[in-house]
Backbone as numpy.savetxt, mean C-alpha at the origin, in Angstrom:
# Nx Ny Nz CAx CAy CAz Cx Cy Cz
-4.52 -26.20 -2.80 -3.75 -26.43 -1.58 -2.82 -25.23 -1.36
-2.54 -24.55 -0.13 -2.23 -23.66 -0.19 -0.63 -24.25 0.58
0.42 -23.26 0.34 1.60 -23.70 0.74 1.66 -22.41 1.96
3.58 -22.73 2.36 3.67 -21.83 3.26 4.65 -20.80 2.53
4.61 -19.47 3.51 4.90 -18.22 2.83 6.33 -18.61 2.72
7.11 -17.64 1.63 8.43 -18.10 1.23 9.41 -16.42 1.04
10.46 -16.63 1.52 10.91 -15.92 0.90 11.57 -15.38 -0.56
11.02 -14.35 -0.90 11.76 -14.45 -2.41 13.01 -13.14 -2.83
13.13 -12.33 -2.00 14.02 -11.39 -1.63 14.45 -11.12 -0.26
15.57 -10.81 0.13 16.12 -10.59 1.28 16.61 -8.94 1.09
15.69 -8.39 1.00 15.71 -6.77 0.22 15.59 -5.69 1.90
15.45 -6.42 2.97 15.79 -5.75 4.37 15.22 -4.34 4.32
14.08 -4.01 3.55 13.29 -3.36 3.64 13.27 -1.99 5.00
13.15 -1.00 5.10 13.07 -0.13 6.30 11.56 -0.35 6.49
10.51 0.41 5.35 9.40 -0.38 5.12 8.89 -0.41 4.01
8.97 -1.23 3.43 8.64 -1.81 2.14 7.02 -1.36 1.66
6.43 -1.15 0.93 5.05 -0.47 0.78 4.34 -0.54 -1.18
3.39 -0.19 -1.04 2.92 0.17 -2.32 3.32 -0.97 -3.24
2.76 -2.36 -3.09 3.45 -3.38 -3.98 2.32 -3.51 -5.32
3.25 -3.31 -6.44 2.24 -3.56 -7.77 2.81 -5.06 -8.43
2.43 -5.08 -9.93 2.79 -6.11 -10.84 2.33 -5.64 -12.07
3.57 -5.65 -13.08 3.29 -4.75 -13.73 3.68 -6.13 -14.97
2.52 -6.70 -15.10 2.43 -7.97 -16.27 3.52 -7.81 -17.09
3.56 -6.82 -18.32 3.89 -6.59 -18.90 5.68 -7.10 -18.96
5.63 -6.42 -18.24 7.61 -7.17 -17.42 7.35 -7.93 -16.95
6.56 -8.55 -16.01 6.71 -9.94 -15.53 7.45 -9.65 -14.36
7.15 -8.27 -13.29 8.09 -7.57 -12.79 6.93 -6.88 -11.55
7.19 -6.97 -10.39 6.88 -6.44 -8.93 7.74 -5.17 -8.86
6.70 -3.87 -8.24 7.48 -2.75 -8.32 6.89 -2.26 -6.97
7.64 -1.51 -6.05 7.62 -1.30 -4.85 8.32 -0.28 -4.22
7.67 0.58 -3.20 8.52 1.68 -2.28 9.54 1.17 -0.99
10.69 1.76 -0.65 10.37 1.77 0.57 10.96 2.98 1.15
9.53 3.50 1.92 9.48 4.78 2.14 10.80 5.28 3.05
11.32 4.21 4.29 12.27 4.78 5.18 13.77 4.71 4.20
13.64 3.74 3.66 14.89 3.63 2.23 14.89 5.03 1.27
14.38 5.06 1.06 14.18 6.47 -0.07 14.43 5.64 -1.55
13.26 5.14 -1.26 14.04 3.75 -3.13 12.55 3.41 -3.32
13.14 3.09 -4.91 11.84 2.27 -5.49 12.46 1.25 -5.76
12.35 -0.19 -5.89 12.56 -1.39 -6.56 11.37 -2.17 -7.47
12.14 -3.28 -8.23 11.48 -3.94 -9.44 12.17 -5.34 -9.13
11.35 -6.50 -9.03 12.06 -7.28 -8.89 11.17 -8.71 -10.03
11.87 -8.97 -10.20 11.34 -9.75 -11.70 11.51 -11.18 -11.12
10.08 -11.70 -10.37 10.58 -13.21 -9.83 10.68 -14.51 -10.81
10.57 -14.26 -11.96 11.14 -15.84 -12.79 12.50 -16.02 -12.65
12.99 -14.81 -12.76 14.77 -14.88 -12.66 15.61 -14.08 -12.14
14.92 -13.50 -10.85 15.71 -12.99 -10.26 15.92 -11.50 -10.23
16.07 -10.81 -11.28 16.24 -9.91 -12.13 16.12 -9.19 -11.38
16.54 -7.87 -10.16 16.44 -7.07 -9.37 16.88 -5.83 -9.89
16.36 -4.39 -9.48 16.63 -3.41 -9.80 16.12 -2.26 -9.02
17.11 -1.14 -8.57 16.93 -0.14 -7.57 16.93 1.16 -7.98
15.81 2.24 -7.24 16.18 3.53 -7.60 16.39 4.74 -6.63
16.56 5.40 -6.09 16.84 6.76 -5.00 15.65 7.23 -5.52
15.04 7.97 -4.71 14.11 9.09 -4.63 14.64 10.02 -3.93
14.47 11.34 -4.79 14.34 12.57 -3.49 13.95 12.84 -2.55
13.09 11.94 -1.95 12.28 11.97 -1.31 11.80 11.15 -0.44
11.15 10.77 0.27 10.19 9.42 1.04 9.58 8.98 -0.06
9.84 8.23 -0.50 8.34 7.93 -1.57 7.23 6.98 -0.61
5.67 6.82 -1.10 4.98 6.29 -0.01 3.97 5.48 -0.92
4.13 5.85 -1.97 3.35 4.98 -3.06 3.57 4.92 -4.47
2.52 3.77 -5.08 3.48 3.91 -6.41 2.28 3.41 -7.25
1.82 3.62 -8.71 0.95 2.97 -9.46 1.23 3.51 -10.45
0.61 2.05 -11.69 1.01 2.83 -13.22 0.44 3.37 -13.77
0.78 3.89 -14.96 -0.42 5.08 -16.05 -0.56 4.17 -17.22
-1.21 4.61 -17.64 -1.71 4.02 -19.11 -1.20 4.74 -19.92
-0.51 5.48 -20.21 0.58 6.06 -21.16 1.98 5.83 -21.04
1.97 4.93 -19.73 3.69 4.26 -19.86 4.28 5.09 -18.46
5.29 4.15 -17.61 5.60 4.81 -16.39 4.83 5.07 -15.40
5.16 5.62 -14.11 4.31 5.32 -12.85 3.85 6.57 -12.39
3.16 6.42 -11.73 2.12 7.81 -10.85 3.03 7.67 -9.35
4.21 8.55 -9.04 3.98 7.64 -7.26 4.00 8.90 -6.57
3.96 8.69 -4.97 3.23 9.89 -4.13 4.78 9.66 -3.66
5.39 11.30 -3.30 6.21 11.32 -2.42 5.63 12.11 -1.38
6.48 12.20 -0.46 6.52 12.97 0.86 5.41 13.95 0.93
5.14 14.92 0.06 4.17 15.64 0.06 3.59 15.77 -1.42
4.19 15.40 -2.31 4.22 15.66 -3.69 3.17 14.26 -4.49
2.28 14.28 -5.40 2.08 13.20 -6.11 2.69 13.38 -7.73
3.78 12.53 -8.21 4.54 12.90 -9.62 4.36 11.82 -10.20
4.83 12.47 -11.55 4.58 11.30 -12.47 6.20 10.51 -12.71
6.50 9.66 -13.00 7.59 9.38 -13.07 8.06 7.74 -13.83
9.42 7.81 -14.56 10.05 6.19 -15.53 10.81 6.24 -15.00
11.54 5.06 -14.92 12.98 4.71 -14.11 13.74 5.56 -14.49
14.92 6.00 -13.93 15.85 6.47 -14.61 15.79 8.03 -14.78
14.57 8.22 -14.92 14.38 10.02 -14.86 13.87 10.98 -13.85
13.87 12.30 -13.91 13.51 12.77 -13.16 12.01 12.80 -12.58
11.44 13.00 -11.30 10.05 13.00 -10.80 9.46 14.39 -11.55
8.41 14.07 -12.15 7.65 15.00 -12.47 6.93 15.45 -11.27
6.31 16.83 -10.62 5.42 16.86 -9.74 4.07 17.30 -10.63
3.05 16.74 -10.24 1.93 16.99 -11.07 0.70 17.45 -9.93
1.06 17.42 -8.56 0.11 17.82 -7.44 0.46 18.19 -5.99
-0.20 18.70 -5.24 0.16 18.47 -3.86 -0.85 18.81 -2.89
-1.14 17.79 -2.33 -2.74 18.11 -2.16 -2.83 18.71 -0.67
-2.08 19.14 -0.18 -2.17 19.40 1.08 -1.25 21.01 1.28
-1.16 21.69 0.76 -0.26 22.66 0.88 0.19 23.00 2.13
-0.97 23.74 2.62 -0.81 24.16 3.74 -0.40 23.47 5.14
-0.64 22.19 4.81 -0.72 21.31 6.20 0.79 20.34 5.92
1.92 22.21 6.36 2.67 21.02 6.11 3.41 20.17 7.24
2.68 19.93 8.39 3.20 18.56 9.19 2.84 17.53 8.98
2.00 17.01 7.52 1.48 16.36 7.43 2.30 15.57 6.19
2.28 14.23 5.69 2.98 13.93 4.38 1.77 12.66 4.01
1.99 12.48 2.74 1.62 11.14 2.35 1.37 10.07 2.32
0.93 9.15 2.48 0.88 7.50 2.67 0.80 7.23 2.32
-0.63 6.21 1.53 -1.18 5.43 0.85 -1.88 5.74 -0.29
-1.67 5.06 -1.51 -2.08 5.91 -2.69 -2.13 4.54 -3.64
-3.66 4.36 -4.32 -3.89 3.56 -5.35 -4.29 4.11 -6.39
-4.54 3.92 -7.60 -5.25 3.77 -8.62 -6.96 3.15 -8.66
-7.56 4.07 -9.05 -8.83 3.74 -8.85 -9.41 3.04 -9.89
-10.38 2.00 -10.25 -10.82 1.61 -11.20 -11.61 2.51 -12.46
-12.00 3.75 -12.24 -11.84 4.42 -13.47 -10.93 5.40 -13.51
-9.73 4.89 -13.49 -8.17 5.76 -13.92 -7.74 6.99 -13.03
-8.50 6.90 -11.97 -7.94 8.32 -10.64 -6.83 7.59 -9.82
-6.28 8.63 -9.50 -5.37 8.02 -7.91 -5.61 8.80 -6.75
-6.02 7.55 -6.16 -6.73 8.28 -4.62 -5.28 8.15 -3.91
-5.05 9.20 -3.15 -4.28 9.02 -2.13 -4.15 9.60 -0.71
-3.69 9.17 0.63 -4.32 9.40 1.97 -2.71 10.28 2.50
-3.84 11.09 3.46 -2.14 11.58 4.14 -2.28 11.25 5.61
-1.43 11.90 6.49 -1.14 11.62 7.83 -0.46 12.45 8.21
-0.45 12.74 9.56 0.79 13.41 10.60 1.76 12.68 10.51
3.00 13.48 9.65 4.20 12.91 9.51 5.14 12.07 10.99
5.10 10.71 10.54 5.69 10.14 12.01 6.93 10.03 11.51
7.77 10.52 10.34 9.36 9.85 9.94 9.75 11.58 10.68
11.69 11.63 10.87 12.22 12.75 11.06 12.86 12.82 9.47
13.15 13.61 9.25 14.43 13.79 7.60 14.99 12.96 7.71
15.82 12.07 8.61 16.87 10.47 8.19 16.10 9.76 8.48
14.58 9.63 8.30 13.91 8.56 8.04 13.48 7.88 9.72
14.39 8.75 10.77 13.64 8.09 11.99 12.85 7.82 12.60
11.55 6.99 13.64 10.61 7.30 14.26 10.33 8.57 14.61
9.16 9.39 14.23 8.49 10.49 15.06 7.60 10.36 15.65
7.26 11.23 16.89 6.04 10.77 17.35 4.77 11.52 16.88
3.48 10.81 16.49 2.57 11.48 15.88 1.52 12.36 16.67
1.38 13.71 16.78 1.06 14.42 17.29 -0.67 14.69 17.60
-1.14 13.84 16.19 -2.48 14.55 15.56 -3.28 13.47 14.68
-4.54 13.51 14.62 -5.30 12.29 13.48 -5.47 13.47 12.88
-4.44 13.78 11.56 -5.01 15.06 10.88 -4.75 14.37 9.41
-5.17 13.18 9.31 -5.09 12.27 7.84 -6.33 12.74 6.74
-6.05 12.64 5.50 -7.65 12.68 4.85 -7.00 12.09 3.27
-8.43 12.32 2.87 -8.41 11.52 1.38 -8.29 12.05 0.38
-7.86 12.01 -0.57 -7.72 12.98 -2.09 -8.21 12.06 -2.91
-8.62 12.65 -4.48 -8.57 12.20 -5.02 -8.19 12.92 -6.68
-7.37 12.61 -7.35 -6.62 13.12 -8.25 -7.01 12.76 -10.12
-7.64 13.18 -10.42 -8.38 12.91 -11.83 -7.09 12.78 -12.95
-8.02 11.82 -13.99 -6.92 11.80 -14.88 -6.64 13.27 -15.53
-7.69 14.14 -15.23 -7.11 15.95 -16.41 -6.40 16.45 -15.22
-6.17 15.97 -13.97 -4.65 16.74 -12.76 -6.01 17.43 -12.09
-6.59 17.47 -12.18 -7.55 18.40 -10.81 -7.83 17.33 -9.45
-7.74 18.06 -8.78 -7.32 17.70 -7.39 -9.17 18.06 -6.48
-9.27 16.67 -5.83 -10.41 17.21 -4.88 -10.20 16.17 -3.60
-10.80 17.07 -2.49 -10.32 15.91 -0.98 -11.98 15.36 -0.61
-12.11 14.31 -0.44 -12.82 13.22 -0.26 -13.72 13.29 0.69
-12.80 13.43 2.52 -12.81 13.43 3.68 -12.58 14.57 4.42
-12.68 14.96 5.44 -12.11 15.53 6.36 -11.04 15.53 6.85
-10.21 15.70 7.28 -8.68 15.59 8.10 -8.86 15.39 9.59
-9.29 13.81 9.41 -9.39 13.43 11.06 -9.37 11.92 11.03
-8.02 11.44 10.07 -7.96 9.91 10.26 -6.20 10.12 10.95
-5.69 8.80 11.81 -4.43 8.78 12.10 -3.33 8.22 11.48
-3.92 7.39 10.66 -2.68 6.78 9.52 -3.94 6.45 8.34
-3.85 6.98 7.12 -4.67 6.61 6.10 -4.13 5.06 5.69
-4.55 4.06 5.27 -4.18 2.73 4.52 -5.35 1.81 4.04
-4.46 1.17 3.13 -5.35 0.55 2.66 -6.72 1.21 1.69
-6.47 0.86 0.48 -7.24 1.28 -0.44 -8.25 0.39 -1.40
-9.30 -0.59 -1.48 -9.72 -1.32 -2.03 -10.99 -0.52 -2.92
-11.36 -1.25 -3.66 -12.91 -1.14 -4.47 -13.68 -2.56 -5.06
-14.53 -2.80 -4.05 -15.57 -3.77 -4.28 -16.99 -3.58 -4.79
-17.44 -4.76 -5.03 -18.44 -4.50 -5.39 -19.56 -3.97 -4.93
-20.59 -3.49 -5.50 -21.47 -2.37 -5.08 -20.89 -0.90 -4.86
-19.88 -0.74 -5.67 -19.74 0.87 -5.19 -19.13 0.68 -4.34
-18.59 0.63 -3.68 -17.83 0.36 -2.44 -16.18 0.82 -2.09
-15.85 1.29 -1.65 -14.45 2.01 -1.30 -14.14 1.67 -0.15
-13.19 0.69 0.34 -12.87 0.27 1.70 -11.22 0.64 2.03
-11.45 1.22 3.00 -9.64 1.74 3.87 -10.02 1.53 5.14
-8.76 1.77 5.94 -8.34 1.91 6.87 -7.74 2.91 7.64
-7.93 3.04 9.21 -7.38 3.72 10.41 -6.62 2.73 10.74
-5.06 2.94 10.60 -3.95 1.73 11.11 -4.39 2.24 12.40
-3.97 3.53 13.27 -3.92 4.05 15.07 -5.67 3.48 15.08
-6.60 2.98 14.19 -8.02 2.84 15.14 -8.29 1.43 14.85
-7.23 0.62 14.35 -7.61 -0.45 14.41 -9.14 -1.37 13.22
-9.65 -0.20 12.33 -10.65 -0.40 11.53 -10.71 -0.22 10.41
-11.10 -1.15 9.73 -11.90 -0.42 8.22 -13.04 -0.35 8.25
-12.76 0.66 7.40 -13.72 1.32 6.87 -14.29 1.23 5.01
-16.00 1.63 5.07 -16.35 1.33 3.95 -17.53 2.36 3.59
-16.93 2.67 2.29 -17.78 4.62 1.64 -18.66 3.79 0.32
-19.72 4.51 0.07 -19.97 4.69 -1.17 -19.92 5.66 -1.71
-19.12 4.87 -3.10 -18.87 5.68 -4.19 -20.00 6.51 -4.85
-19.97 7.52 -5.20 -20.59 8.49 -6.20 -20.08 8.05 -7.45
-21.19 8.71 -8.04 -20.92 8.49 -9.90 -19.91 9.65 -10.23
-19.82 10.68 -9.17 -18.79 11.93 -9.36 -17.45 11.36 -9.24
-17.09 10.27 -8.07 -16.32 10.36 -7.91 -16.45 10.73 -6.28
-16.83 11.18 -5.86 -16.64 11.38 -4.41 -17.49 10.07 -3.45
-17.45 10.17 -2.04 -17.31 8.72 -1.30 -18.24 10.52 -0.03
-19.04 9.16 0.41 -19.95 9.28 1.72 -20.61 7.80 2.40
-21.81 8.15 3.55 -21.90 7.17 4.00 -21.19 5.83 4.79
-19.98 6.80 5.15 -19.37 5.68 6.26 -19.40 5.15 7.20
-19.44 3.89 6.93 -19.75 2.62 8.47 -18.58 1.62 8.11
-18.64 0.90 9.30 -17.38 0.29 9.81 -17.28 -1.12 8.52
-16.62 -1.72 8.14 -16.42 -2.84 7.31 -15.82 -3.66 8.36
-14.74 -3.93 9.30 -14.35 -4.74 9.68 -13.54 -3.80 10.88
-13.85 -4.38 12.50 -12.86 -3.91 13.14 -12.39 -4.70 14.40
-11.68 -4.41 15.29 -11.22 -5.14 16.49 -10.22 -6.61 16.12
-9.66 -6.73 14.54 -9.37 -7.95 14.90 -8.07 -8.14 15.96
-7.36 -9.03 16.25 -6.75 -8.67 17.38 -5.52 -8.70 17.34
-5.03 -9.10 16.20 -3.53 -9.20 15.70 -3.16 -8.08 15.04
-2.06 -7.28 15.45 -1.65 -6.21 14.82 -3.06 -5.36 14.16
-2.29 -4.43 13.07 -3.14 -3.57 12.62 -3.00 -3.12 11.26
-4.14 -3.00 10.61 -4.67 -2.59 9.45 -3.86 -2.14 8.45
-2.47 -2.73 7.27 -2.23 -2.02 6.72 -2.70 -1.89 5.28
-1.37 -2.00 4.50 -1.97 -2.55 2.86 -2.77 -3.58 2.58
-3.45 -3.28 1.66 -4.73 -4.02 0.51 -4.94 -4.73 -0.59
-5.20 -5.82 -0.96 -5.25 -5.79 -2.51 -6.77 -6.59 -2.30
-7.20 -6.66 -3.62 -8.81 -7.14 -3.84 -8.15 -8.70 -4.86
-9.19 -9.71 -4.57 -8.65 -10.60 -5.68 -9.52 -10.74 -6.61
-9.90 -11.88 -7.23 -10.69 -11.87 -8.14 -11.96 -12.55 -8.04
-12.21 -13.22 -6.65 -13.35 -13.42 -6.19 -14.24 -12.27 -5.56
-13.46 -11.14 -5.50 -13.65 -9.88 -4.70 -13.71 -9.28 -3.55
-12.76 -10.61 -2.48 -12.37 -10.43 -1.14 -11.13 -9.49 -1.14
-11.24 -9.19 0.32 -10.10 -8.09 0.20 -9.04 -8.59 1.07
-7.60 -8.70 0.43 -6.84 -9.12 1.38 -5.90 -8.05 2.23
-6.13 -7.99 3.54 -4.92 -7.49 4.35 -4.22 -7.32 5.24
-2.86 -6.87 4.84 -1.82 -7.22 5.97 -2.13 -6.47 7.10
-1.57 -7.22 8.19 -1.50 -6.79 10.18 -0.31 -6.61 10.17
0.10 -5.60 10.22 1.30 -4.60 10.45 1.43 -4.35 12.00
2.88 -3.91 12.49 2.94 -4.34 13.91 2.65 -5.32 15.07
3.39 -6.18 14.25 3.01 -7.51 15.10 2.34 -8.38 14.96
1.49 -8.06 13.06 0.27 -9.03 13.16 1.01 -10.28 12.89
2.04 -10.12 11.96 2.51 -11.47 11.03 2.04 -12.54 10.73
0.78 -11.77 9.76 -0.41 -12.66 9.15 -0.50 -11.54 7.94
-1.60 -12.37 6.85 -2.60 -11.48 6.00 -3.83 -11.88 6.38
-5.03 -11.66 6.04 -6.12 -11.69 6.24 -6.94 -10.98 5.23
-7.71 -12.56 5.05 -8.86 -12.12 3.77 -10.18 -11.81 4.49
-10.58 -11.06 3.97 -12.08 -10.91 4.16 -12.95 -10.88 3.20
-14.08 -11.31 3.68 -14.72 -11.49 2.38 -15.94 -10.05 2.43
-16.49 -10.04 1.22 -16.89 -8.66 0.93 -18.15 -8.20 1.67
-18.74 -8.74 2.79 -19.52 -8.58 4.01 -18.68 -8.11 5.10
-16.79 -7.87 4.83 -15.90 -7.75 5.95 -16.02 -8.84 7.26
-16.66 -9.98 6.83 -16.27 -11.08 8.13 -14.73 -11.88 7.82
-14.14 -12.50 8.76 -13.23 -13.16 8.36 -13.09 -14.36 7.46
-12.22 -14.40 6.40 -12.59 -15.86 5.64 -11.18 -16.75 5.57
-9.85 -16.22 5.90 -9.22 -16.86 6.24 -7.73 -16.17 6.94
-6.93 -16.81 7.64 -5.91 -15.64 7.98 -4.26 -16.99 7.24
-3.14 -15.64 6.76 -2.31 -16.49 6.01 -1.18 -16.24 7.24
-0.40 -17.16 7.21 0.47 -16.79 8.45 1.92 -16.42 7.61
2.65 -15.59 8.36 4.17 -14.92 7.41 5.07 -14.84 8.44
6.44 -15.53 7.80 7.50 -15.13 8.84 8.09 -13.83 8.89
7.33 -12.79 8.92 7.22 -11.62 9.35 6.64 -10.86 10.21
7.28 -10.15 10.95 5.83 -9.45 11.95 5.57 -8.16 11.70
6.11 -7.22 10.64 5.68 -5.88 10.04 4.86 -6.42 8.26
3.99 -7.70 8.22 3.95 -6.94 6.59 3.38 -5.89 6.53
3.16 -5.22 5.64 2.59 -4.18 4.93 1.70 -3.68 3.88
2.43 -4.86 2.66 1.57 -4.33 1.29 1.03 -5.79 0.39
0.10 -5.81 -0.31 0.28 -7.39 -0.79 0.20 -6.70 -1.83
-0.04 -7.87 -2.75 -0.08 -7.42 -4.29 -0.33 -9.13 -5.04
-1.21 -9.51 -6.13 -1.13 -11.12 -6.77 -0.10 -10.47 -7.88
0.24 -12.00 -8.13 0.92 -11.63 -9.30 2.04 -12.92 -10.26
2.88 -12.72 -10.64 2.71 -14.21 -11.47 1.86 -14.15 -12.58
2.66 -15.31 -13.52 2.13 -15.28 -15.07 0.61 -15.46 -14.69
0.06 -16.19 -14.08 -1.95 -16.21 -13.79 -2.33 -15.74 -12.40
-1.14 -14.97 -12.41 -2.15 -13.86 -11.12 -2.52 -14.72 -10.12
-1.68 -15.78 -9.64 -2.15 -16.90 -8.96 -1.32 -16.62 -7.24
-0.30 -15.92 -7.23 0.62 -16.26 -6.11 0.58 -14.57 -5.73
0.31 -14.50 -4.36 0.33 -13.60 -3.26 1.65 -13.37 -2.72
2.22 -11.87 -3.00 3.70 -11.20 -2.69 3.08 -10.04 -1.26
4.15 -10.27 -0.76 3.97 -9.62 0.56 5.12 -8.39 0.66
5.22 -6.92 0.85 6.33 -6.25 1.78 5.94 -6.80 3.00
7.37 -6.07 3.59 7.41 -6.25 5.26 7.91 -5.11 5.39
8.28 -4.34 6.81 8.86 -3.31 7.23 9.65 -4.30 8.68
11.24 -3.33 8.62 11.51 -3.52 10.02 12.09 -1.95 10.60
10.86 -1.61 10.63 10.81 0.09 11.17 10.57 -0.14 12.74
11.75 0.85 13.33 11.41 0.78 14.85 11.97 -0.78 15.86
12.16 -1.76 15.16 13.11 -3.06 15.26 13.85 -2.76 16.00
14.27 -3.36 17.16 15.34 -3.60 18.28 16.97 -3.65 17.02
18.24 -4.02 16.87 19.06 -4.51 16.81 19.11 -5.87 16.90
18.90 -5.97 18.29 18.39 -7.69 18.89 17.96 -8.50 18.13
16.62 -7.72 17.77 15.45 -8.50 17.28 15.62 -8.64 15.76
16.32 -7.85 15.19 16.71 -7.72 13.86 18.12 -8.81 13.35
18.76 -8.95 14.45 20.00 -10.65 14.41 18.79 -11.64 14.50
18.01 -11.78 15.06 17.78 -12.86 15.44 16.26 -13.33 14.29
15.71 -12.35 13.63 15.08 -12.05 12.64 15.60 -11.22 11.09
16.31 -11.55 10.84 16.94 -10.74 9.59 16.15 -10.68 8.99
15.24 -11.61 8.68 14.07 -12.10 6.99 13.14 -10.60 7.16
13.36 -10.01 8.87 12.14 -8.75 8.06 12.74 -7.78 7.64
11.24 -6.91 6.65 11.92 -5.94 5.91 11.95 -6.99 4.43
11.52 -8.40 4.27 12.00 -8.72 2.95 10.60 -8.69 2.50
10.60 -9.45 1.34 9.26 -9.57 0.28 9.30 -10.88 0.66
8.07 -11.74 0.43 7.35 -12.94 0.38 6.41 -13.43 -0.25
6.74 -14.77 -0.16 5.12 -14.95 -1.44 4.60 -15.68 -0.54
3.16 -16.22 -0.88 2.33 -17.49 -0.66 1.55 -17.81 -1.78
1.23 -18.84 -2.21 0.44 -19.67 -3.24 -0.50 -19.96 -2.45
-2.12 -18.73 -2.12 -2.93 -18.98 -1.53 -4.86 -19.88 -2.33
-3.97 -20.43 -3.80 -5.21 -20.93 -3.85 -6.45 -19.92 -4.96
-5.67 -18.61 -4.94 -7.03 -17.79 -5.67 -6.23 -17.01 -5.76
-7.01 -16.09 -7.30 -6.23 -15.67 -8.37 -6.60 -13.77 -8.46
-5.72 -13.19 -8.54 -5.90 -11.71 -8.29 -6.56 -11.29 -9.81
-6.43 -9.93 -9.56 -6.26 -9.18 -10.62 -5.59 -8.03 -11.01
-5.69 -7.63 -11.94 -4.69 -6.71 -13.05 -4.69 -5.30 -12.17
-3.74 -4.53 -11.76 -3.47 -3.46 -10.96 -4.55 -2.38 -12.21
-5.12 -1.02 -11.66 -5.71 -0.04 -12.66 -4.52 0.79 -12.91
-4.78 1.43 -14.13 -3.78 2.20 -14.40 -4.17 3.42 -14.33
-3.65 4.59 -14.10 -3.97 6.32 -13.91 -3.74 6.66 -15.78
-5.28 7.55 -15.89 -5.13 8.27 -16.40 -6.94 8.21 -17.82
């Protein structure tokens, strides 16, 4: 039986992003990129904890040697609470109107991560995006760097891996996912559409569960999640008192309960009294059970 979504932080998010679970703590770890912060929030008891970045940070995943992989602004570093960002890449040198987005951990220990035409200004304000000059990386555990795609998506998101080889993202500005097969190298071709036109908001963060549907959030207005199942038809939509989520993530002692970011980027004043809850985290108890985030390296 599935319940309704709940709040479990009032963390007012700018936009909240990149949500993991990092078992081990018993602990949700998360960006938010217009904040310039990472948080950890430990839902048995509360247990909250904040960090500054130099930077935008835009993603975040762990290593298997301890501490996190996360993508800033242009940079992908390695990095533990408390210390300084290692930079270990930057996959875009030259293109620099462009910054970071979306960045997972791949199931054999890479971190793929997507860029975009930078839409923030330096205080984190709306910009307007000029260009679909997005593309894909992908970052090996020995640090060598190779790009995937071309530089002609408008917001990279959403990062899944299903079965058959399969690599599914998203165009948030096209409204679609998309779905590659994987190479045994490591590299992705063969793209056709996985799922598009649905009509509520648009395409952001991802997570896969353990039946191997992919769940994700409608950002801008969707204020829903949405599972799909691994043919990309619809199999169910979750409703959230939010209208920016962003990122999901399972998690909980059996991987049983679905955590949501939100963003309230671009938000009226107005609309932000009369809606405070966005910008927070949320759960739902949807019934089916995730799995274990991959670790880099």
């Amino acid at each position: 039986m599935m319940a309704g979504a709940r709040l479990v932080r009032d963390c007012r998010n700018i936009v909240g992003e990149s949500l993991i679970w990092v078992a081990e703590e018993g602990a949700l770890y998360w960006v938010d990129i217009g904040g310039r912060s990472i948080s950890m929030l430990r839902p048995a008891d509360g247990g909250f904890e904040s960090w500054a970045t130099p930077d935008f940070p835009t993603s975040i995943g762990l290593r298997k040697d301890g501490g996190f992989i996360v993508g800033l602004t242009r940079d992908i570093c390695f990095w533990r609470p408390g210390e300084e960002f290692q930079i270990v890449a930057r996959p875009e040198p030259e293109l620099t109107g462009n910054r970071l987005n979306e960045g997972v951990v791949a199931p054999d220990g890479s971190f793929w991560v997507g860029s975009m035409d930078n839409n923030l200004n330096p205080d984190g304000s709306p910009k307007k995006q000029t260009s679909a000059s997005g593309g894909y990386y992908r970052l090996a555990p020995d640090l060598s760097l190779r790009q995937l795609t071309p530089n002609e998506y408008g917001i990279t998101n959403t990062m899944g891996w299903l079965a058959g080889q399969r690599f599914v993202t998203a165009d948030t500005l096209a409204n679609t996912l998309y779905q590659f097969d994987v190479e045994p190298d490591g590299c992705i071709g063969n793209r056709r559409v996985f799922a598009a036109g649905f009509e509520r908001g648009f395409p952001d963060g991802s997570c896969v569960d353990g039946e191997g549907y992919l769940w994700n959030c409608r950002v801008a207005g969707g204020s829903c999640v949405v599972r799909f199942s691994p043919s990309g038809s619809v199999d169910r939509v979750v409703e959230l008192p939010c209208s920016w989520p962003t990122s999901c993530a399972f998690g909980g002692p059996e991987l049983a309960t679905l955590y949501v970011t939100s963003a309230r980027f671009t938000m009226s004043a107005e609309h932000l009294a009369a809606n405070p809850q966005e910008g927070g985290l949320f759960a739902v108890d949807v019934a089916v059970r995730g799995v274990l985030p991959n670790r880099f390296g």
